Amino acid sequence: MYDPTVARLTYRALLGRRRALILGALPLLLIVISVAVRALSGADDQTAADVLGGFAIATMVPIIGVIAGTGAIGPEIDDGSVVYLLAKPLKRPAIIFTKLIVAIAVTMVFSAVPTMIAGLILNGNGQQIAVAYTIAALVASIAYSALFLLLGTVSRHAVVFGLVYALVWEALFGSLVPGARTLSVQQWSLAVAHKVAGGDLITSDVGLTTAVLLLVAVTVLATWYASHKLRSLKLAGEE
């Protein structure tokens, strides 16, 4: 199910100079903010939770997920170069699975690693806050990558739809409409973080069991449907 050649090509596409600069901008900003906050206010658990929850999990992770998930396949479909890949003797679910693994790896590196660094800067992992938010970033990376890879497979406007979900649905509606939080990858990942950290510094509107089930369901269903849509693409002369 994992093809090294497809993986290498996908890594090359995602980590090209331009896209790598975009991927690295938000993590760098998070670390700069963390250094400034620590210098101005000292080590404070609540402040650390606010910065990591409000910026890292709510903004940085989903945006990186959009870039990595849609970028793993969207450009190939848009410019038509995907036909060369589909012409190879590869099972199309294997193509999707390989691209998903690459998107997850890239999202984790550019989101979970800086989240951990920022947490250590902010309060030295007091009350397990840095570790909890890092784990939240890891599990969110998986679901976001699958979801946005699916969007890249079914739509030419995947980046726009991804940003609408991440920044409008999760950030705006999630803060105004309590029921919308149930359908939020952010809230599912925070449920996991709450379990790791304990206490009241990290909260979620979704229970842990429900969150885990939804994370798994979204990842599996999005991957399956992306494979189905890719399988439905026909090459010239293929019947």
Short mmCIF file of N, CA, C and O in Angstrom, two decimals, residues 113-160:
data_model
loop_
_atom_site.label_atom_id
_atom_site.label_comp_id
_atom_site.label_asym_id
_atom_site.label_seq_id
_atom_site.Cartn_x
_atom_site.Cartn_y
_atom_site.Cartn_z
N VAL A 113 6.11 19.45 16.19
CA VAL A 113 7.46 19.81 16.69
C VAL A 113 7.51 21.25 17.20
O VAL A 113 7.95 21.49 18.33
N PRO A 114 7.06 22.24 16.42
CA PRO A 114 7.07 23.61 16.96
C PRO A 114 6.13 23.80 18.14
O PRO A 114 6.39 24.64 19.01
N THR A 115 5.04 23.03 18.19
CA THR A 115 4.15 23.12 19.36
C THR A 115 4.88 22.69 20.62
O THR A 115 4.76 23.32 21.67
N MET A 116 5.63 21.60 20.52
CA MET A 116 6.41 21.14 21.67
C MET A 116 7.46 22.17 22.07
O MET A 116 7.62 22.48 23.27
N ILE A 117 8.16 22.71 21.10
CA ILE A 117 9.19 23.71 21.39
C ILE A 117 8.57 24.93 22.05
O ILE A 117 9.08 25.46 23.04
N ALA A 118 7.45 25.39 21.50
CA ALA A 118 6.77 26.56 22.06
C ALA A 118 6.31 26.30 23.48
O ALA A 118 6.42 27.17 24.36
N GLY A 119 5.77 25.10 23.73
CA GLY A 119 5.32 24.76 25.08
C GLY A 119 6.46 24.76 26.08
O GLY A 119 6.31 25.23 27.22
N LEU A 120 7.60 24.23 25.68
CA LEU A 120 8.77 24.22 26.57
C LEU A 120 9.25 25.64 26.84
O LEU A 120 9.69 25.96 27.96
N ILE A 121 9.18 26.50 25.84
CA ILE A 121 9.58 27.89 26.03
C ILE A 121 8.63 28.60 26.99
O ILE A 121 9.06 29.34 27.88
N LEU A 122 7.33 28.37 26.81
CA LEU A 122 6.33 29.10 27.57
C LEU A 122 6.31 28.74 29.05
O LEU A 122 6.24 29.63 29.91
N ASN A 123 6.34 27.46 29.36
CA ASN A 123 6.29 27.09 30.79
C ASN A 123 7.05 25.83 31.14
O ASN A 123 6.81 25.22 32.19
N GLY A 124 7.95 25.41 30.26
CA GLY A 124 8.77 24.24 30.57
C GLY A 124 7.99 22.96 30.74
O GLY A 124 8.40 22.07 31.49
N ASN A 125 6.83 22.86 30.07
CA ASN A 125 5.96 21.68 30.16
C ASN A 125 5.33 21.51 31.53
O ASN A 125 5.01 20.40 31.96
N GLY A 126 5.11 22.61 32.22
CA GLY A 126 4.39 22.55 33.49
C GLY A 126 3.00 22.01 33.28
O GLY A 126 2.33 22.34 32.30
N GLN A 127 2.57 21.11 34.19
CA GLN A 127 1.27 20.44 34.12
C GLN A 127 1.08 19.68 32.79
O GLN A 127 -0.05 19.50 32.33
N GLN A 128 2.17 19.27 32.19
CA GLN A 128 2.13 18.48 30.95
C GLN A 128 1.47 19.23 29.79
O GLN A 128 0.97 18.59 28.84
N ILE A 129 1.47 20.55 29.84
CA ILE A 129 0.77 21.31 28.81
C ILE A 129 1.43 21.16 27.45
O ILE A 129 0.76 20.96 26.43
N ALA A 130 2.76 21.24 27.41
CA ALA A 130 3.46 21.12 26.13
C ALA A 130 3.23 19.75 25.52
O ALA A 130 2.95 19.63 24.31
N VAL A 131 3.34 18.71 26.32
CA VAL A 131 3.13 17.35 25.82
C VAL A 131 1.69 17.15 25.37
O VAL A 131 1.42 16.55 24.31
N ALA A 132 0.74 17.65 26.14
CA ALA A 132 -0.68 17.47 25.81
C ALA A 132 -1.02 18.12 24.47
O ALA A 132 -1.68 17.52 23.61
N TYR A 133 -0.56 19.36 24.29
CA TYR A 133 -0.87 20.04 23.02
C TYR A 133 -0.09 19.44 21.86
O TYR A 133 -0.57 19.46 20.71
N THR A 134 1.09 18.91 22.13
CA THR A 134 1.83 18.23 21.07
C THR A 134 1.09 16.99 20.60
O THR A 134 0.98 16.72 19.39
N ILE A 135 0.56 16.21 21.53
CA ILE A 135 -0.23 15.03 21.17
C ILE A 135 -1.49 15.45 20.42
O ILE A 135 -1.90 14.80 19.45
N ALA A 136 -2.10 16.54 20.87
CA ALA A 136 -3.28 17.05 20.15
C ALA A 136 -2.92 17.41 18.72
O ALA A 136 -3.68 17.12 17.78
N ALA A 137 -1.76 18.03 18.53
CA ALA A 137 -1.31 18.38 17.18
C ALA A 137 -1.06 17.14 16.34
O ALA A 137 -1.37 17.10 15.14
N LEU A 138 -0.52 16.09 16.96
CA LEU A 138 -0.25 14.85 16.24
C LEU A 138 -1.54 14.18 15.75
O LEU A 138 -1.65 13.79 14.59
N VAL A 139 -2.51 14.04 16.65
CA VAL A 139 -3.75 13.37 16.25
C VAL A 139 -4.56 14.22 15.28
O VAL A 139 -5.20 13.70 14.34
N ALA A 140 -4.52 15.54 15.47
CA ALA A 140 -5.22 16.42 14.53
C ALA A 140 -4.58 16.37 13.16
O ALA A 140 -5.27 16.45 12.13
N SER A 141 -3.25 16.21 13.11
CA SER A 141 -2.55 16.13 11.83
C SER A 141 -3.06 14.98 10.98
O SER A 141 -3.18 15.10 9.75
N ILE A 142 -3.37 13.87 11.62
CA ILE A 142 -3.85 12.69 10.88
C ILE A 142 -5.21 12.97 10.27
O ILE A 142 -5.44 12.74 9.07
N ALA A 143 -6.13 13.47 11.07
CA ALA A 143 -7.48 13.72 10.58
C ALA A 143 -7.51 14.84 9.55
O ALA A 143 -8.18 14.73 8.51
N TYR A 144 -6.79 15.93 9.82
CA TYR A 144 -6.75 17.04 8.86
C TYR A 144 -6.16 16.59 7.52
O TYR A 144 -6.66 16.96 6.46
N SER A 145 -5.09 15.82 7.58
CA SER A 145 -4.44 15.38 6.34
C SER A 145 -5.40 14.54 5.50
O SER A 145 -5.49 14.72 4.27
N ALA A 146 -6.11 13.61 6.14
CA ALA A 146 -7.07 12.78 5.41
C ALA A 146 -8.21 13.63 4.84
O ALA A 146 -8.61 13.46 3.67
N LEU A 147 -8.72 14.54 5.64
CA LEU A 147 -9.84 15.36 5.21
C LEU A 147 -9.46 16.27 4.04
O LEU A 147 -10.18 16.37 3.04
N PHE A 148 -8.30 16.90 4.15
CA PHE A 148 -7.91 17.85 3.11
C PHE A 148 -7.34 17.15 1.88
O PHE A 148 -7.39 17.70 0.78
N LEU A 149 -6.79 15.94 2.05
CA LEU A 149 -6.42 15.15 0.88
C LEU A 149 -7.67 14.78 0.08
O LEU A 149 -7.66 14.82 -1.16
N LEU A 150 -8.74 14.45 0.78
CA LEU A 150 -10.01 14.18 0.10
C LEU A 150 -10.48 15.42 -0.66
O LEU A 150 -10.88 15.31 -1.83
N LEU A 151 -10.41 16.58 -0.03
CA LEU A 151 -10.82 17.80 -0.72
C LEU A 151 -9.97 18.05 -1.95
O LEU A 151 -10.48 18.47 -3.00
N GLY A 152 -8.66 17.77 -1.85
CA GLY A 152 -7.79 17.93 -3.00
C GLY A 152 -8.13 16.99 -4.12
O GLY A 152 -7.85 17.27 -5.29
N THR A 153 -8.73 15.86 -3.79
CA THR A 153 -9.09 14.86 -4.80
C THR A 153 -10.40 15.20 -5.50
O THR A 153 -10.56 14.94 -6.69
N VAL A 154 -11.33 15.82 -4.78
CA VAL A 154 -12.67 16.03 -5.34
C VAL A 154 -12.93 17.43 -5.84
O VAL A 154 -13.91 17.66 -6.55
N SER A 155 -12.06 18.40 -5.50
CA SER A 155 -12.36 19.79 -5.86
C SER A 155 -11.11 20.53 -6.33
O SER A 155 -10.02 20.33 -5.79
N ARG A 156 -11.30 21.39 -7.30
CA ARG A 156 -10.22 22.26 -7.76
C ARG A 156 -10.07 23.47 -6.84
O ARG A 156 -9.14 24.26 -7.00
N HIS A 157 -11.00 23.64 -5.92
CA HIS A 157 -10.94 24.76 -4.98
C HIS A 157 -10.72 24.23 -3.56
O HIS A 157 -11.26 24.77 -2.59
N ALA A 158 -9.91 23.20 -3.45
CA ALA A 158 -9.73 22.52 -2.16
C ALA A 158 -9.13 23.42 -1.10
O ALA A 158 -9.53 23.37 0.06
N VAL A 159 -8.18 24.27 -1.49
CA VAL A 159 -7.55 25.16 -0.51
C VAL A 159 -8.57 26.12 0.07
O VAL A 159 -8.61 26.35 1.29
N VAL A 160 -9.42 26.66 -0.78
CA VAL A 160 -10.45 27.60 -0.31
C VAL A 160 -11.41 26.89 0.63
O VAL A 160 -11.70 27.39 1.73
#
